[in-house]
Every structure is written in structure tokens, then in C-alpha cells.
Short mmCIF file of C-alpha atoms in Angstrom, two decimals:
data_model
loop_
_atom_site.label_atom_id
_atom_site.label_comp_id
_atom_site.label_asym_id
_atom_site.label_seq_id
_atom_site.Cartn_x
_atom_site.Cartn_y
_atom_site.Cartn_z
CA MET C 1 144.24 87.60 77.67
CA LEU C 2 142.32 90.72 78.80
CA THR C 3 144.09 93.30 80.89
CA THR C 4 142.38 94.55 84.02
CA THR C 5 141.47 97.81 82.24
CA GLN C 6 140.06 95.93 79.24
CA PHE C 7 138.07 93.63 81.53
CA TYR C 8 136.39 96.48 83.40
CA SER C 9 135.79 98.35 80.15
CA THR C 10 133.99 95.31 78.72
CA CYS C 11 131.96 94.74 81.88
CA THR C 12 130.76 98.33 82.03
CA SER C 13 129.95 98.83 78.33
CA PRO C 14 126.29 99.78 77.65
CA TRP C 15 125.62 96.57 75.70
CA THR C 16 127.00 94.42 78.50
CA LEU C 17 124.83 96.21 81.04
CA ILE C 18 121.74 95.82 78.86
CA PHE C 19 122.48 92.12 78.31
CA SER C 20 123.04 91.59 82.03
CA PHE C 21 119.82 93.37 82.90
CA CYS C 22 117.80 91.31 80.43
CA THR C 23 119.40 88.09 81.67
CA ILE C 24 118.55 88.88 85.28
CA VAL C 25 114.98 89.75 84.37
CA LEU C 26 114.52 86.57 82.33
CA LEU C 27 116.00 84.41 85.09
CA HIS C 28 113.67 86.12 87.57
CA ILE C 29 110.62 85.52 85.39
CA PHE C 30 111.39 81.94 84.40
CA ARG C 31 113.22 80.73 87.51
CA ARG C 32 110.35 78.34 88.15
CA ARG C 33 107.50 77.13 86.01
CA PRO C 34 104.52 76.14 88.12
CA VAL C 35 102.60 73.01 87.23
CA LEU C 36 99.31 74.89 87.65
CA PRO C 37 98.51 77.91 85.45
CA PHE C 38 98.42 81.50 86.61
CA PRO C 39 94.99 83.15 86.68
CA PRO C 40 93.92 84.62 83.31
CA GLY C 41 94.98 88.11 82.32
CA PRO C 42 96.25 90.28 79.47
CA LYS C 43 99.05 88.78 77.43
CA GLY C 44 102.34 90.51 78.12
CA LEU C 45 105.38 91.40 76.05
CA PRO C 46 108.72 89.58 76.19
CA ILE C 47 110.80 90.70 79.18
CA LEU C 48 108.48 93.63 80.01
CA GLY C 49 105.51 91.40 80.68
CA ASN C 50 102.49 93.58 81.45
CA ALA C 51 104.48 96.57 82.64
CA LEU C 52 102.90 98.76 79.95
CA ASP C 53 99.41 97.49 80.77
CA MET C 54 99.42 98.67 84.40
CA PRO C 55 96.92 101.55 84.69
CA CYS C 56 97.94 104.87 86.20
CA GLY C 57 94.50 106.54 86.16
CA ASN C 58 91.25 105.04 87.49
CA PRO C 59 92.83 101.58 87.87
CA TRP C 60 89.63 100.16 89.40
CA LEU C 61 87.89 100.51 86.03
CA THR C 62 90.72 98.77 84.17
CA TYR C 63 90.81 95.94 86.70
CA SER C 64 87.03 95.55 86.48
CA GLN C 65 87.20 95.39 82.70
CA TRP C 66 89.91 92.74 82.84
CA GLY C 67 87.63 90.63 85.02
CA LYS C 68 84.86 90.87 82.43
CA THR C 69 87.19 90.33 79.48
CA TYR C 70 88.66 87.14 80.94
CA ASN C 71 85.44 86.05 82.67
CA SER C 72 87.23 85.62 85.96
CA ASP C 73 86.95 87.21 89.40
CA ILE C 74 90.72 86.87 89.79
CA VAL C 75 93.15 88.29 87.22
CA HIS C 76 96.93 87.97 86.89
CA VAL C 77 99.49 90.26 85.32
CA ASN C 78 103.29 90.03 85.38
CA SER C 79 105.18 93.31 85.52
CA LEU C 80 108.90 92.64 84.96
CA GLY C 81 108.77 89.56 87.15
CA THR C 82 106.49 91.04 89.81
CA HIS C 83 103.26 89.08 89.92
CA VAL C 84 100.12 91.15 90.47
CA ILE C 85 96.84 89.44 91.40
CA VAL C 86 93.60 91.45 91.26
CA LEU C 87 90.51 90.29 93.15
CA ASN C 88 87.26 91.48 91.58
CA SER C 89 84.57 89.78 93.66
CA ALA C 90 83.37 89.50 97.24
CA LYS C 91 83.85 85.73 97.01
CA ALA C 92 87.53 86.01 96.07
CA VAL C 93 88.09 88.67 98.71
CA HIS C 94 86.45 86.54 101.39
CA GLU C 95 88.29 83.36 100.41
CA LEU C 96 91.76 84.92 100.29
CA PHE C 97 91.79 88.02 102.50
CA GLU C 98 89.43 86.65 105.14
CA LYS C 99 89.79 82.85 105.30
CA ARG C 100 93.51 82.87 104.46
CA SER C 101 94.36 86.16 106.14
CA SER C 102 97.50 84.77 107.81
CA ILE C 103 99.28 84.65 104.45
CA TYR C 104 97.59 87.60 102.70
CA SER C 105 98.06 90.38 105.26
CA ASP C 106 101.57 91.59 104.43
CA ARG C 107 102.43 94.82 102.63
CA LEU C 108 104.89 95.59 99.83
CA LYS C 109 108.54 95.06 100.68
CA GLY C 110 111.46 97.35 100.02
CA LYS C 111 111.79 101.10 99.87
CA GLY C 112 108.36 101.75 98.47
CA LEU C 113 105.78 104.49 98.86
CA PRO C 114 105.77 104.77 102.69
CA TYR C 115 109.56 105.19 102.78
CA ARG C 116 109.71 107.76 99.99
CA ILE C 117 107.43 110.11 101.94
CA ARG C 118 108.69 109.07 105.40
CA MET C 119 105.43 107.44 106.39
CA SER C 120 106.68 103.99 107.34
CA TRP C 121 105.11 104.61 110.78
CA ASN C 122 101.61 104.51 109.27
CA ILE C 123 99.87 101.40 110.60
CA ALA C 124 98.17 100.88 107.24
CA PHE C 125 101.58 100.47 105.56
CA LEU C 126 103.40 98.42 108.21
CA PRO C 127 104.59 94.94 107.20
CA TYR C 128 102.62 92.12 108.77
CA GLY C 129 104.44 91.17 111.95
CA PRO C 130 104.91 91.85 115.68
CA ARG C 131 105.05 95.66 115.40
CA TRP C 132 101.90 95.79 113.28
CA ARG C 133 100.03 93.48 115.66
CA ALA C 134 101.06 95.50 118.72
CA TRP C 135 100.19 98.88 117.24
CA ARG C 136 96.98 97.62 115.70
CA LYS C 137 95.92 96.28 119.10
CA VAL C 138 96.46 99.69 120.71
CA PHE C 139 94.50 101.38 117.91
CA TYR C 140 91.61 98.95 118.32
CA GLU C 141 91.48 99.56 122.07
CA HIS C 142 90.53 103.18 121.35
CA PHE C 143 88.14 102.47 118.44
CA HIS C 144 86.31 99.19 118.91
CA PRO C 145 82.49 99.55 118.75
CA ASN C 146 81.95 100.27 122.45
CA ALA C 147 84.96 102.59 122.74
CA SER C 148 83.85 104.53 119.65
CA ARG C 149 80.58 105.49 121.33
CA GLN C 150 82.44 107.84 123.69
CA TYR C 151 83.24 110.08 120.72
CA ARG C 152 79.61 110.62 119.73
CA PRO C 153 79.10 113.87 121.71
CA ARG C 154 82.04 115.41 119.86
CA GLU C 155 80.69 114.14 116.53
CA LEU C 156 77.27 115.60 117.31
CA ARG C 157 78.72 119.02 118.19
CA ALA C 158 80.76 119.04 115.00
CA ALA C 159 77.70 118.16 112.91
CA ARG C 160 75.74 121.01 114.52
CA GLN C 161 78.64 123.39 113.88
CA LEU C 162 78.64 122.29 110.25
CA LEU C 163 74.96 123.24 109.94
CA GLU C 164 75.63 126.76 111.23
CA ASN C 165 78.60 127.16 108.89
CA LEU C 166 76.50 126.02 105.93
CA LEU C 167 73.78 128.46 106.94
CA ARG C 168 76.22 131.39 106.93
CA THR C 169 78.34 130.57 103.87
CA PRO C 170 76.86 127.62 101.95
CA GLU C 171 79.09 128.21 98.93
CA GLN C 172 82.08 127.20 101.06
CA TYR C 173 80.66 123.76 101.79
CA ARG C 174 83.87 121.96 100.83
CA HIS C 175 85.85 124.00 103.35
CA HIS C 176 83.21 123.46 106.02
CA LEU C 177 83.31 119.70 105.54
CA ARG C 178 87.08 119.66 105.86
CA PHE C 179 86.95 121.81 108.97
CA MET C 180 84.36 119.50 110.53
CA THR C 181 86.45 116.37 109.97
CA GLY C 182 89.55 118.11 111.31
CA GLN C 183 87.56 119.29 114.30
CA VAL C 184 86.46 115.74 115.13
CA ILE C 185 89.68 113.86 114.46
CA MET C 186 92.14 116.37 115.93
CA GLY C 187 89.97 116.61 119.02
CA ILE C 188 89.82 112.84 119.50
CA ALA C 189 93.46 112.19 118.56
CA TYR C 190 95.14 115.12 120.34
CA GLY C 191 92.50 117.05 122.29
CA ILE C 192 93.26 120.04 120.06
CA GLU C 193 90.44 122.44 119.19
CA VAL C 194 91.11 123.59 115.64
CA ALA C 195 90.41 127.09 114.34
CA PRO C 196 87.76 127.58 111.62
CA HIS C 197 90.32 129.14 109.27
CA ASP C 198 94.07 128.79 108.76
CA ASP C 199 94.55 126.38 111.62
CA PRO C 200 98.26 125.41 111.74
CA TYR C 201 97.58 121.78 112.64
CA VAL C 202 95.03 121.32 109.89
CA SER C 203 97.42 122.98 107.44
CA LEU C 204 100.15 120.54 108.45
CA ALA C 205 97.85 117.61 107.96
CA GLU C 206 96.59 118.86 104.60
CA THR C 207 100.14 119.22 103.29
CA ALA C 208 100.89 115.72 104.55
CA LEU C 209 97.82 114.44 102.73
CA GLN C 210 99.07 116.13 99.56
CA ALA C 211 102.31 114.20 99.94
CA VAL C 212 100.38 110.93 100.15
CA GLU C 213 98.30 111.91 97.13
CA SER C 214 101.34 112.94 95.10
CA ALA C 215 103.31 109.81 95.88
CA SER C 216 100.37 107.42 95.64
CA THR C 217 99.09 108.58 92.27
CA THR C 218 102.11 106.99 90.59
CA GLY C 219 103.92 105.41 93.50
CA TRP C 220 102.04 102.13 93.87
CA THR C 221 102.36 101.44 90.16
CA PHE C 222 106.11 101.92 90.24
CA ASP C 223 106.43 99.77 93.34
CA MET C 224 105.34 97.00 91.00
CA LEU C 225 108.35 97.68 88.75
CA PRO C 226 111.37 96.19 90.58
CA PHE C 227 114.01 98.39 88.96
CA TYR C 228 112.17 101.70 89.23
CA LYS C 229 113.30 102.63 92.73
CA HIS C 230 116.89 102.79 91.47
CA LEU C 231 116.20 105.37 88.75
CA PRO C 232 117.14 109.03 89.35
CA TRP C 233 114.38 111.61 89.82
CA TRP C 234 115.10 113.21 86.41
CA PHE C 235 114.36 109.96 84.55
CA PRO C 236 111.12 110.24 82.52
CA GLY C 237 108.18 109.32 84.73
CA ALA C 238 110.23 109.39 87.95
CA SER C 239 109.81 113.07 88.82
CA PHE C 240 107.37 112.06 91.58
CA LYS C 241 110.45 111.10 93.61
CA LYS C 242 111.55 114.73 93.75
CA GLU C 243 108.08 115.87 94.73
CA ALA C 244 107.87 113.20 97.44
CA ALA C 245 111.23 114.33 98.84
CA ARG C 246 109.98 117.93 98.94
CA LEU C 247 106.81 117.03 100.82
CA ALA C 248 108.26 114.41 103.19
CA PRO C 249 109.36 116.94 105.87
CA HIS C 250 105.74 118.04 106.21
CA ILE C 251 104.86 114.45 107.10
CA ASP C 252 107.43 114.64 109.92
CA ASP C 253 105.86 117.87 111.19
CA MET C 254 102.38 116.36 111.12
CA VAL C 255 103.54 113.48 113.29
CA ASN C 256 105.72 115.43 115.72
CA LYS C 257 104.21 118.89 116.28
CA PRO C 258 100.74 118.01 117.62
CA TYR C 259 102.34 115.20 119.63
CA GLN C 260 104.75 117.65 121.25
CA THR C 261 101.86 120.01 121.97
CA VAL C 262 100.15 117.24 123.96
CA LYS C 263 103.39 116.38 125.81
CA ASP C 264 103.84 120.01 126.81
CA ALA C 265 100.22 120.26 127.94
CA LEU C 266 100.64 117.16 130.13
CA VAL C 267 103.65 118.79 131.81
CA THR C 268 101.72 122.00 132.55
CA GLY C 269 98.57 120.15 133.54
CA THR C 270 96.47 121.69 130.76
CA ALA C 271 96.03 118.59 128.57
CA VAL C 272 92.49 117.49 127.75
CA PRO C 273 91.56 113.82 127.30
CA SER C 274 92.70 112.40 123.96
CA VAL C 275 94.23 109.29 122.44
CA ALA C 276 97.69 110.88 122.40
CA ALA C 277 97.42 112.07 126.00
CA SER C 278 96.37 108.61 127.14
CA MET C 279 99.25 106.94 125.32
CA ILE C 280 101.87 109.45 126.47
CA ALA C 281 100.72 109.16 130.08
CA SER C 282 101.11 105.38 129.92
CA LEU C 283 104.75 105.60 128.74
CA GLY C 284 106.31 106.34 132.10
CA GLU C 285 109.49 108.30 132.69
CA ASN C 286 111.92 106.40 130.44
CA PRO C 287 109.95 105.03 127.50
CA SER C 288 111.63 102.90 124.89
CA HIS C 289 112.01 104.22 121.38
CA GLU C 290 109.49 101.64 120.18
CA ASP C 291 106.84 102.64 122.73
CA GLU C 292 107.23 106.35 121.99
CA LEU C 293 107.06 105.69 118.26
CA ALA C 294 103.80 103.79 118.80
CA SER C 295 102.34 106.69 120.80
CA LYS C 296 103.10 108.96 117.83
CA ALA C 297 101.96 106.53 115.17
CA VAL C 298 98.48 105.74 116.46
CA PRO C 299 97.03 109.29 116.61
CA ALA C 300 98.85 110.31 113.42
CA THR C 301 97.46 107.28 111.59
CA MET C 302 94.02 108.32 112.81
CA TYR C 303 94.26 111.67 111.09
CA ILE C 304 95.96 110.60 107.89
CA GLY C 305 93.54 107.71 107.49
CA GLY C 306 90.31 109.40 108.50
CA ALA C 307 90.33 113.02 107.40
CA ASP C 308 90.45 112.65 103.63
CA THR C 309 88.18 109.62 103.49
CA THR C 310 85.41 111.24 105.54
CA VAL C 311 85.49 114.42 103.46
CA ALA C 312 85.36 112.40 100.25
CA SER C 313 82.34 110.40 101.47
CA LEU C 314 80.45 113.53 102.48
CA LEU C 315 81.21 115.24 99.17
CA THR C 316 79.79 112.18 97.43
CA PHE C 317 76.69 112.53 99.60
CA PHE C 318 76.22 116.17 98.53
CA LEU C 319 76.70 115.24 94.87
CA ALA C 320 74.24 112.36 95.17
CA MET C 321 71.58 114.64 96.67
CA VAL C 322 71.98 117.14 93.82
CA LEU C 323 71.67 114.39 91.21
CA HIS C 324 68.92 112.41 92.95
CA PRO C 325 66.33 114.74 94.52
CA ASP C 326 63.81 111.92 94.93
CA ALA C 327 66.14 110.12 97.35
CA GLN C 328 66.70 113.37 99.23
CA SER C 329 62.95 114.03 99.53
CA ARG C 330 62.23 110.50 100.75
CA ALA C 331 64.90 110.76 103.45
CA GLN C 332 63.58 114.14 104.57
CA ARG C 333 60.01 112.83 104.79
CA GLU C 334 61.26 110.00 107.01
CA ILE C 335 63.08 112.44 109.30
CA ASP C 336 60.03 114.71 109.51
CA SER C 337 57.74 111.82 110.46
CA VAL C 338 60.08 110.34 113.09
CA VAL C 339 61.91 113.33 114.56
CA GLY C 340 59.30 116.01 114.04
CA ALA C 341 59.84 119.77 113.69
CA GLY C 342 60.96 120.57 117.22
CA ARG C 343 64.53 119.27 117.10
CA LEU C 344 67.27 117.84 114.91
CA PRO C 345 68.14 114.13 114.70
CA ASP C 346 70.56 112.60 117.18
CA PHE C 347 72.11 109.16 117.57
CA GLY C 348 69.08 107.87 119.42
CA ASP C 349 67.06 108.15 116.20
CA GLU C 350 69.27 105.93 114.09
CA MET C 351 67.27 102.72 114.43
CA SER C 352 64.06 104.61 113.54
CA LEU C 353 65.50 106.13 110.35
CA PRO C 354 66.25 103.12 108.11
CA TYR C 355 66.08 105.06 104.84
CA VAL C 356 68.56 107.66 106.08
CA SER C 357 70.88 104.81 107.04
CA ALA C 358 70.32 103.33 103.58
CA VAL C 359 71.40 106.65 102.04
CA VAL C 360 74.65 106.45 104.02
CA GLU C 361 75.25 102.87 102.89
CA GLU C 362 74.52 103.69 99.27
CA VAL C 363 76.86 106.71 99.32
CA MET C 364 79.70 104.44 100.43
CA ARG C 365 78.79 101.82 97.81
CA TRP C 366 77.99 104.11 94.87
CA HIS C 367 81.46 105.62 94.80
CA PRO C 368 83.78 104.22 97.50
CA VAL C 369 86.40 106.66 98.72
CA ALA C 370 89.17 104.11 98.10
CA PRO C 371 88.09 102.29 94.92
CA VAL C 372 91.29 100.23 95.08
CA ALA C 373 92.54 99.13 98.49
CA VAL C 374 96.15 99.42 99.61
CA PRO C 375 97.89 96.41 98.03
CA HIS C 376 98.50 93.26 100.08
CA ARG C 377 101.45 90.89 99.63
CA LEU C 378 101.21 87.10 99.54
CA ILE C 379 103.72 85.49 101.93
CA VAL C 380 103.80 81.92 100.57
CA ASP C 381 102.72 80.08 97.42
CA ASP C 382 98.99 79.46 97.25
CA VAL C 383 96.35 77.91 94.97
CA TYR C 384 92.87 79.30 94.27
CA LYS C 385 90.35 77.82 91.85
CA GLY C 386 93.10 75.69 90.34
CA TYR C 387 95.32 78.73 89.70
CA PHE C 388 98.84 79.14 91.05
CA LEU C 389 99.51 82.28 93.09
CA PRO C 390 103.25 82.67 93.76
CA ALA C 391 104.76 83.95 97.00
CA GLY C 392 105.66 87.61 96.85
CA SER C 393 102.68 88.46 94.62
CA ILE C 394 101.08 91.87 95.05
CA VAL C 395 97.39 91.17 95.70
CA ILE C 396 94.97 94.01 95.02
CA GLY C 397 91.41 94.11 96.30
CA ASN C 398 89.29 95.96 93.74
CA THR C 399 86.76 97.59 96.07
CA TRP C 400 84.95 99.19 93.14
CA ALA C 401 84.32 95.85 91.44
CA VAL C 402 83.05 94.24 94.65
CA LEU C 403 80.59 97.08 95.29
CA HIS C 404 79.45 97.19 91.65
CA ASP C 405 78.87 93.47 91.22
CA GLU C 406 75.64 93.25 89.22
CA SER C 407 74.73 89.91 90.78
CA VAL C 408 74.63 91.55 94.21
CA PHE C 409 73.73 95.14 93.31
CA PRO C 410 71.50 95.27 90.19
CA GLU C 411 72.11 98.39 88.08
CA PRO C 412 75.16 99.19 90.17
CA LEU C 413 75.79 102.63 88.64
CA ARG C 414 72.39 103.86 89.86
CA PHE C 415 72.15 105.63 93.20
CA GLN C 416 69.42 103.55 94.83
CA PRO C 417 69.35 103.61 98.67
CA GLU C 418 66.26 101.39 98.86
CA ARG C 419 68.40 98.41 97.87
CA PHE C 420 69.61 98.42 101.49
CA LEU C 421 66.11 98.26 102.90
CA ASN C 422 66.11 94.64 101.74
CA LEU C 423 67.29 92.71 104.79
CA ASN C 424 69.05 90.23 102.49
CA VAL C 425 71.42 92.93 101.24
CA LYS C 426 74.17 94.06 103.58
CA LEU C 427 77.02 96.29 102.53
CA PRO C 428 80.35 94.48 102.94
CA ASP C 429 82.87 96.45 104.95
CA VAL C 430 85.22 96.32 101.97
CA GLY C 431 85.08 100.11 101.72
CA PHE C 432 87.28 100.09 104.82
CA GLY C 433 89.80 97.49 103.63
CA PHE C 434 90.07 93.71 103.75
CA GLY C 435 90.72 90.94 106.23
CA ARG C 436 93.09 91.70 109.07
CA ARG C 437 93.94 94.96 107.32
CA ILE C 438 90.42 96.38 107.62
CA CYS C 439 90.35 99.89 109.12
CA PRO C 440 89.88 99.67 112.90
CA GLY C 441 88.44 103.21 112.89
CA ARG C 442 85.47 102.25 110.73
CA PHE C 443 82.98 102.27 113.61
CA MET C 444 83.72 105.89 114.46
CA ALA C 445 83.78 106.82 110.76
CA ARG C 446 80.33 105.33 110.18
CA SER C 447 78.77 107.10 113.17
CA SER C 448 80.28 110.45 112.15
CA MET C 449 79.00 109.96 108.62
CA TRP C 450 75.51 109.03 109.82
CA ILE C 451 74.95 111.98 112.17
CA THR C 452 76.26 114.43 109.56
CA VAL C 453 74.01 113.07 106.79
CA ALA C 454 70.94 112.97 109.05
CA SER C 455 71.56 116.50 110.33
CA VAL C 456 72.11 118.02 106.89
CA LEU C 457 69.01 116.32 105.45
CA ALA C 458 66.88 117.56 108.36
CA ALA C 459 67.99 121.18 107.96
CA PHE C 460 68.79 121.81 104.29
CA ASP C 461 67.75 121.25 100.71
CA ILE C 462 70.67 120.52 98.39
CA CYS C 463 69.83 121.47 94.81
CA PRO C 464 71.47 122.26 91.45
CA VAL C 465 72.45 125.84 90.73
CA VAL C 466 69.96 127.58 88.42
CA ASN C 467 71.34 129.86 85.69
CA GLY C 468 69.96 133.22 84.57
CA GLN C 469 67.46 131.52 82.26
CA GLY C 470 66.06 129.42 85.09
CA VAL C 471 67.71 126.21 83.85
CA PRO C 472 69.21 123.90 86.53
CA GLN C 473 72.91 123.27 86.00
CA ILE C 474 73.33 119.55 86.66
CA PRO C 475 76.91 118.75 87.73
CA LYS C 476 78.81 115.93 86.09
CA GLU C 477 79.61 112.77 88.00
CA GLU C 478 83.39 113.09 87.80
CA TYR C 479 85.96 111.87 90.32
CA SER C 480 89.67 112.23 90.95
CA ALA C 481 91.91 109.25 90.25
CA GLY C 482 93.99 109.29 93.44
CA PRO C 483 94.11 106.71 96.24
CA VAL C 484 91.28 108.67 97.89
CA SER C 485 88.79 109.51 95.15
CA TYR C 486 86.94 112.82 95.46
CA PRO C 487 84.13 114.27 93.38
CA GLU C 488 85.58 116.99 91.19
CA GLU C 489 84.56 120.55 92.06
CA PHE C 490 80.83 121.08 91.52
CA ALA C 491 78.48 123.93 92.33
CA CYS C 492 75.26 123.39 94.26
CA THR C 493 72.66 125.43 96.13
CA ILE C 494 72.37 124.69 99.85
CA ARG C 495 69.46 126.45 101.55
CA ALA C 496 67.64 125.99 104.83
CA ARG C 497 64.35 124.12 104.41
CA SER C 498 62.44 126.84 106.28
CA LYS C 499 62.78 129.82 108.60
CA HIS C 500 62.05 127.46 111.46
CA ALA C 501 64.96 125.25 110.32
CA GLU C 502 67.29 128.27 110.51
CA GLU C 503 66.23 128.95 114.11
CA LEU C 504 66.63 125.28 114.97
CA ILE C 505 70.19 125.24 113.60
CA VAL C 506 71.25 128.13 115.84
CA SER C 507 69.52 126.83 118.97
CA SER C 508 70.71 123.23 118.53
CA LEU C 509 74.36 124.30 118.40
CA ARG C 510 73.90 126.28 121.61
CA ASP C 511 72.37 123.22 123.28
CA THR C 512 75.42 121.01 122.47
CA THR C 513 78.06 123.43 123.81
#
């Protein structure tokens, strides 16, 4: 008979722990064998399943290749008992995320990415339930199509300011684009006018965005590995936990500091209209913790969700114009014929500039800012095309695959705006998410994108840099692999189209202030 000491020694020996771990994993994997098959996918290893197959860099390309390899628009992998379903077509996305949205709108459970960086308040990460529905409703009230139109004057002023900044220091175009997006979003969210350089609120937000980038680059993958959240930060591959812990306080500052600024301004009577001011004013004298948390979450979600994505889209626009001068020239000819030489485009010209609008659509299709959407979670068992999809599955919408489907977009890697002049082709809103999880700020984002693109095309030529031998230096089409995918640094020449255009830039900014 074992003594108590011997019993605990046996139970805690390394081999016993390994055996126990393997047994638990096997029981988890084989606890039920569905009658119907899983969707096709790469064959996994014993116990590990497809854990080693999960891509860390450019996952949208791996997922797309799996779809082609297995000739299926829905692919299945099993990572240590966690089922992952990838949707690679508009049809699959529509059938599951749209028509069955009530069971496909949840997010990952447990202490995953949002908790590691203290961003569980972010509406995009909230579990599907009463809190999400309530906060989403408030967000939509400020950003539905009609409500979004009230922000157009601010978007127009920011676009005009961008033109003047590009005229003065065109080589700093990346900084100018980031300032413009901060100017728009901080103004709408908090009524805060940001400084052109070293603005403390923009700095807070940028550090917070770095935290999201750092955690997301590896975080979503490891959320698919059930045991990984228990490993210490020094374990190989888990160092991102330490980095996330370092950056998390900056997330807190981004949520709390501009919010407190608005509260103080309301007390002194100096607050300007904003989403935060409206929500704080509606709280009353003794707000509940839940109501105050919502009034912080909505404007903060605005910034964290809109700043990076808008900058990435506009950088893709600049890269596309450098690489495709014919598209740039055609758009400029359209602007010249419709708007004329006496002014710059405004929102009233949108319906008369179909090719410019097609350029905007093609920018968002050619390289979507979020090639892989934030993962969904299936609530109950489901069946699709005769395949079994188990409850608890992580369901990933591959935005890249949907927008590069050759049956819908021939030669999908080509930048070809005219494809959207065909009335039978309409860009799905998948670039903004799926189903009930689609971004409610997409209407404002589109209008801001349109006025910026139209204004820049009217005023500037965007060209390759020419070296000392007169040879154009064509930049490479390279993108970052993070959750928001940016073009890598590239040089370009941005010059006013004429002396008259320079004068128009200066006078148009004065007219909007």
C-alpha cells in the first residue's frame, strides 16, 4: 500500500503529468464521433492535430491555399481539440455569418487576446449577449447612414488640411495620413482637436494600437491552443505575454484620459459636441458602473477600430497610384471634366464621379486592411454542405479569399477599378466584418475615404521616385502580416498638378475653416 508521500510523489512525477495531459487531450478530441464528416482540411498529427499547421504570418494566404488544395470553400483543422473552420467564399460567409447569424456571432471564450491587453471593453471583442447588443445599439445610433452624414464637414476640413500638409512636406505623407485620421476620429469621439505633432492623445492611441498589434500577431493563434494560456511568459513562443502586460496600461490610459478630459470640460461648460459628451451627459448624477463603462467603451472602440484601418486603406491607395498611373490619370480626367478647375471635389460630386468611387472600392478589395476577420465562435452544433461543424468551433472569415475569388473578380491580383463600373459587380461589405459583427462605423469610414481620395487625386500627382540616372524606382507590393495589414514603407513623389492647384489647396482650406 502506498503511503501518502509515495502517492503524491507518483501523481506529480513528470511521466504521470505527461500521461495525464495526453489522456485529457485524447478524451477531448474523441469524446464524440459525429456521424457526418468534418469539412476537408490538412491531415493532422496524433494528439497535436493541426497545431503545427496553423499559420502565424499572412494566414489569409495559407487559408486560401487550403481552399484550393481541398477544392472546398470551407476548410477544417483541429488544433489540440479546438476545431477551426475557415470560410473562403462569399457564399459560405453569407450562409453562415448572415443567414445563421444567431449562432455564429459569438467571440472566443476564456482569457484570450482582449483580456491579455485589457481590452475586453472593445465592442468588437465582446461575447455575443445582452451587453454586446446594448453597446452595439448605442454605437449604431451615432453611426448609422443618416447620423454619419453629420460628420462630413469635419471629414472635408481634415481632407483639405491633408492637402496643405502634403504640399508643404510631401515626404512625410505617412505622418500626415495618421494625423488626418486622428483629427477626424478624436474630434468626433471626444471633441478634441489634436496637435499636428506630438499630440498626447494621439500618442496614447498609437501605443494602444501597438499593444493590439503585438498581441494579435501571435495571440489569436495561441487562443486556438487550449493549454497555451497557462504557460509562463518565458516559455518558447510565449514571450508575447510579457510584451502584452507591458503595453496593457497604455490601453487603460487611452480609454480613461480623453474620457476624463470630456467630463472635466462638461463641468466647466467648455465641452464641444462629441459622442463621449453626448453619452456622459445622458448618464445623470449617479450612473451605474455598466452605463459608465459603456460611455467609455463606445468612443474608445471608435478610435481603436477606425484609426489604423483608415490609414492602412489610404496607404494602399497611394501605393496603387504609384504602381498604376493609368488608373490615376483616368480618375483625374473624370474629376477635371466634372468638377472643373475652379474648386476641389466635395461630397456633392460623389454621384457624378463613378470612376473615383470605383478606385475607392478597388483599393478596399485589392488589399483589404483586415485580410482575416476577427474570429467568430459557433454556439451550437451545425451542418453545412453535409459537413459537421461542432459547437465551440472557431470560425474564421477569410476576407482576402472572398475579395480575390476569381469567379467574381477575374484576375484578382490586378488593380482594376473599372470592374466596379459594371453594375452587376458590387463590393461585399466583408472588408468591414461579417454578419451581426460587421463594423457599424463603416458608413463614416467610407465617406472619409472617398473625400480624401477625391481631394488628393484632384490636387496631386503621385509618382515613383526617380534616381540619379532618371530611372523610376518602382516600390514593391509588400504588406505587414498583422491584424491590420499595412503596405511596407515605400518612397513616392507627391507633387501638385499645377501652380493653380497649389493656390486652390491654400484657398480651399481657408474656405472650410
